[in-house]
Short mmCIF file of C-alpha atoms in Angstrom, two decimals:
data_model
loop_
_atom_site.label_atom_id
_atom_site.label_comp_id
_atom_site.label_asym_id
_atom_site.label_seq_id
_atom_site.Cartn_x
_atom_site.Cartn_y
_atom_site.Cartn_z
CA UNK D 8 121.84 104.86 92.03
CA UNK D 9 122.86 107.33 89.43
CA UNK D 10 125.19 110.38 89.61
CA UNK D 11 123.34 113.80 89.43
CA UNK D 12 122.43 115.87 87.74
CA UNK D 13 120.64 113.32 85.84
CA UNK D 14 117.86 113.25 83.13
CA UNK D 15 115.98 110.20 81.91
CA UNK D 16 112.95 109.49 79.83
CA UNK D 17 110.51 106.76 78.90
CA UNK D 18 107.65 106.18 76.83
CA UNK D 19 104.68 104.55 78.47
CA UNK D 20 100.95 104.23 77.20
CA UNK D 21 97.36 103.85 78.41
CA UNK D 22 96.26 100.87 80.25
CA UNK D 23 92.81 100.57 79.02
CA UNK D 24 90.63 101.36 75.48
CA UNK D 25 89.84 105.17 75.24
CA UNK D 26 91.70 106.29 78.40
CA UNK D 27 91.28 110.10 78.33
CA UNK D 28 94.09 110.71 81.03
CA UNK D 29 97.06 109.21 83.00
CA UNK D 30 97.86 109.34 86.78
CA UNK D 31 101.37 110.00 87.44
CA UNK D 32 103.00 108.81 90.77
CA UNK D 33 106.47 109.93 91.78
CA UNK D 34 108.16 107.17 94.38
CA UNK D 35 111.81 107.25 95.96
CA UNK D 36 113.06 104.05 97.44
CA UNK D 37 115.08 100.96 96.61
CA UNK D 38 112.13 98.24 96.54
CA UNK D 39 110.56 96.75 93.20
CA UNK D 40 107.06 97.29 94.49
CA UNK D 41 105.53 100.94 94.73
CA UNK D 42 103.87 99.94 97.89
CA UNK D 43 107.17 99.38 99.72
CA UNK D 44 108.62 102.92 98.57
CA UNK D 45 108.02 106.31 99.57
CA UNK D 46 105.55 108.38 97.68
CA UNK D 47 106.78 112.03 96.79
CA UNK D 48 103.82 113.08 94.61
CA UNK D 49 101.38 112.74 91.91
CA UNK D 50 99.72 114.55 88.87
CA UNK D 51 97.52 113.97 85.82
CA UNK D 52 97.59 114.56 82.17
CA UNK D 53 94.35 114.73 80.61
CA UNK D 54 93.18 115.32 77.12
CA UNK D 55 94.68 112.31 75.49
CA UNK D 56 93.08 111.50 72.46
CA UNK D 57 90.67 108.15 72.68
CA UNK D 58 92.62 105.37 71.09
CA UNK D 59 92.96 101.36 71.86
CA UNK D 60 94.99 100.41 74.76
CA UNK D 61 98.72 100.78 74.16
CA UNK D 62 98.55 103.03 71.11
CA UNK D 63 98.75 106.64 72.91
CA UNK D 64 102.75 107.40 73.41
CA UNK D 65 103.20 109.44 76.75
CA UNK D 66 106.88 110.81 77.34
CA UNK D 67 107.53 110.65 80.93
CA UNK D 68 110.87 112.52 81.78
CA UNK D 69 112.73 112.50 85.25
CA UNK D 70 114.97 115.44 85.36
CA UNK D 71 117.27 116.11 88.69
CA UNK D 72 119.36 118.73 89.09
CA UNK D 73 122.66 119.02 91.31
CA UNK D 74 120.86 120.58 94.29
CA UNK D 75 118.36 117.51 94.08
CA UNK D 76 115.34 119.42 92.57
CA UNK D 77 113.39 117.09 90.71
CA UNK D 78 111.24 117.88 88.09
CA UNK D 79 109.01 115.18 86.39
CA UNK D 80 106.79 115.74 83.09
CA UNK D 81 104.38 113.93 81.00
CA UNK D 82 103.90 114.75 77.33
CA UNK D 83 101.15 113.36 74.75
CA UNK D 84 103.50 112.87 71.68
CA UNK D 85 100.16 113.33 69.42
CA UNK D 86 98.79 116.35 70.81
CA UNK D 87 101.74 118.08 72.65
CA UNK D 88 99.83 118.44 76.09
CA UNK D 89 101.92 118.41 79.03
CA UNK D 90 101.90 118.61 82.77
CA UNK D 91 104.60 118.28 85.34
CA UNK D 92 105.41 118.47 88.81
CA UNK D 93 108.66 119.98 90.73
CA UNK D 94 109.65 117.97 93.97
CA UNK D 95 112.23 120.16 96.32
CA UNK D 96 114.85 118.49 98.40
CA UNK D 97 113.53 119.96 101.62
CA UNK D 98 109.93 118.77 101.69
CA UNK D 99 108.49 115.12 102.19
CA UNK D 100 111.60 113.57 101.38
CA UNK D 101 112.97 110.80 103.34
CA UNK D 102 115.67 111.10 106.08
CA UNK D 103 119.14 109.92 105.91
CA UNK D 104 118.02 107.19 108.70
CA UNK D 105 115.03 106.44 106.53
CA UNK D 106 116.89 106.10 103.27
CA UNK D 107 119.37 103.78 105.10
CA UNK D 108 116.46 101.80 106.38
CA UNK D 109 115.10 101.10 103.03
CA UNK D 110 118.57 100.35 101.45
CA UNK D 111 118.76 97.78 104.08
CA UNK D 112 115.24 96.32 103.41
CA UNK D 113 116.17 96.24 99.94
CA UNK D 114 119.00 93.92 100.32
CA UNK D 115 117.13 91.76 102.89
CA UNK D 116 113.99 91.21 100.52
CA UNK D 117 116.29 91.18 97.40
CA UNK D 118 115.15 87.52 96.36
CA UNK D 119 111.75 88.02 97.40
CA UNK D 120 111.54 91.39 95.44
CA UNK D 121 113.08 89.40 92.47
CA UNK D 122 110.49 86.80 92.30
CA UNK D 123 107.78 89.37 92.41
CA UNK D 124 109.32 91.60 89.68
CA UNK D 125 109.56 88.82 87.55
CA UNK D 126 105.88 87.66 88.03
CA UNK D 127 104.60 90.99 87.19
CA UNK D 128 106.67 91.27 84.22
CA UNK D 129 105.40 88.02 82.68
CA UNK D 130 101.89 89.46 83.49
CA UNK D 131 102.68 92.61 81.80
CA UNK D 132 104.02 90.81 78.81
CA UNK D 133 101.04 88.69 78.23
CA UNK D 134 98.43 91.46 78.68
CA UNK D 135 100.64 93.70 76.24
CA UNK D 136 100.82 90.60 73.57
CA UNK D 137 97.15 90.05 74.07
CA UNK D 138 96.30 93.74 73.60
CA UNK D 139 98.62 94.13 70.62
CA UNK D 140 97.14 91.30 68.64
CA UNK D 141 94.10 92.44 69.55
CA UNK D 142 94.73 95.85 68.05
CA UNK D 143 96.17 94.50 65.08
CA UNK D 144 93.02 92.41 64.45
CA UNK D 145 91.12 95.57 64.89
CA UNK D 146 93.38 97.36 62.17
CA UNK D 147 91.55 98.04 58.70
CA UNK D 148 94.83 97.59 56.90
CA UNK D 149 95.22 94.00 58.57
CA UNK D 150 91.38 93.31 58.16
CA UNK D 151 91.60 93.31 54.30
CA UNK D 152 94.47 90.99 54.13
CA UNK D 153 93.29 88.28 56.62
CA UNK D 154 90.64 85.44 56.48
CA UNK D 155 87.80 86.24 58.21
CA UNK D 156 88.33 82.53 59.72
CA UNK D 157 91.52 83.20 61.33
CA UNK D 158 90.98 86.54 62.26
CA UNK D 159 88.12 85.06 64.44
CA UNK D 160 90.33 82.46 65.80
CA UNK D 161 93.00 85.14 67.07
CA UNK D 162 90.06 87.33 68.70
CA UNK D 163 88.67 84.52 70.54
CA UNK D 164 91.92 83.36 71.80
CA UNK D 165 92.72 86.89 72.87
CA UNK D 166 89.42 87.30 74.51
CA UNK D 167 90.04 84.10 76.49
CA UNK D 168 93.41 85.06 77.27
CA UNK D 169 92.21 88.78 78.84
CA UNK D 170 89.45 87.12 80.64
CA UNK D 171 91.78 84.26 82.27
CA UNK D 172 94.04 87.27 83.15
CA UNK D 173 90.92 88.91 84.96
CA UNK D 174 90.56 86.20 86.96
CA UNK D 175 94.02 85.39 87.51
CA UNK D 176 95.94 88.64 88.77
CA UNK D 177 98.10 86.51 91.36
CA UNK D 178 99.25 83.79 89.04
CA UNK D 179 102.64 82.73 89.00
CA UNK D 180 105.54 83.80 86.61
CA UNK D 181 105.31 80.36 84.90
CA UNK D 182 101.38 80.24 84.56
CA UNK D 183 101.69 83.64 82.56
CA UNK D 184 104.69 82.76 80.31
CA UNK D 185 102.66 79.56 79.70
CA UNK D 186 99.80 81.31 78.80
CA UNK D 187 101.72 83.61 76.53
CA UNK D 188 103.43 80.80 74.57
CA UNK D 189 99.91 79.15 74.06
CA UNK D 190 98.79 82.34 72.70
CA UNK D 191 101.67 82.74 70.34
CA UNK D 192 101.07 79.20 69.36
CA UNK D 193 97.62 80.44 67.77
CA UNK D 194 98.62 83.67 66.53
CA UNK D 195 101.97 83.31 65.18
CA UNK D 196 100.92 80.72 62.48
CA UNK D 197 98.24 82.98 61.19
CA UNK D 198 100.28 86.08 61.25
CA UNK D 199 102.95 84.39 59.10
CA UNK D 200 100.71 82.87 56.75
CA UNK D 201 99.41 86.45 55.80
CA UNK D 202 102.89 88.24 55.93
CA UNK D 203 104.32 84.95 53.96
CA UNK D 204 105.49 87.27 51.16
CA UNK D 205 107.38 89.53 53.66
CA UNK D 206 104.88 92.71 53.04
CA UNK D 207 103.33 94.19 55.89
CA UNK D 208 100.63 97.22 55.60
CA UNK D 209 102.32 100.15 54.29
CA UNK D 210 105.29 98.57 53.09
CA UNK D 211 106.84 97.36 56.30
CA UNK D 212 108.47 94.26 57.04
CA UNK D 213 106.46 91.29 58.95
CA UNK D 214 109.21 90.50 61.41
CA UNK D 215 108.29 93.77 63.41
CA UNK D 216 104.64 93.04 63.61
CA UNK D 217 102.79 91.57 66.85
CA UNK D 218 102.48 88.17 66.70
CA UNK D 219 105.35 87.08 64.74
CA UNK D 220 107.05 85.39 67.52
CA UNK D 221 109.77 87.57 67.95
CA UNK D 222 108.49 89.32 71.00
CA UNK D 223 107.23 92.26 69.08
CA UNK D 224 104.81 94.54 70.83
CA UNK D 225 106.08 95.48 73.84
CA UNK D 226 109.68 94.49 73.13
CA UNK D 227 109.68 95.99 70.10
CA UNK D 228 110.82 99.56 70.91
CA UNK D 229 106.96 100.52 71.22
CA UNK D 230 105.22 102.13 74.47
CA UNK D 231 105.52 100.29 77.43
CA UNK D 232 101.90 99.53 79.16
CA UNK D 233 102.97 98.69 82.79
CA UNK D 234 101.08 97.59 86.02
CA UNK D 235 103.88 97.75 88.70
CA UNK D 236 101.76 96.25 91.76
#
């Protein structure tokens, strides 16, 4: 619950390699899962430069004024391409009774929603870590510094993890976290050896690189890659 007028922005990214656009869906409701909420509208942003998953940065902004008029925009930070949708307060919105019912449902299913949200967060975390390591291994600046055998070991581990994810879309939070710990156990020592002098490509510090065991990647202030349901 936020006092209006209000404005909030967050940077998201693509979910797959060479994705040319994103589909934005706007919901209202109190539940953790989009399927349990009420959809208000959708729009698309096309023309995103082709790049590996997680590289493009899409700035999504929600801006609601004092009259309840909601503007949702998405802008690609690289090209400046932008699209938006305006949702009025008198069309397609929930009634007072419907809102009250959804609030009550949110309370009723609070614990169930929490478990599901944590499970999906763990799944997203594993996917983001795996793909950030894949992107790092394919970075030419990194390739020149890494032993070929170490690079292949990381790529094989990432490939195995991605295949496991494809087969286990409904795994538990603990299974996703265990898989990420296993992958970090392979990647972190290799990345540490490569950056043991503290110098990353471009003069950065290795503590900010994916695979360094500090949650870099999805947690390091970069764009978010999320699957909500």
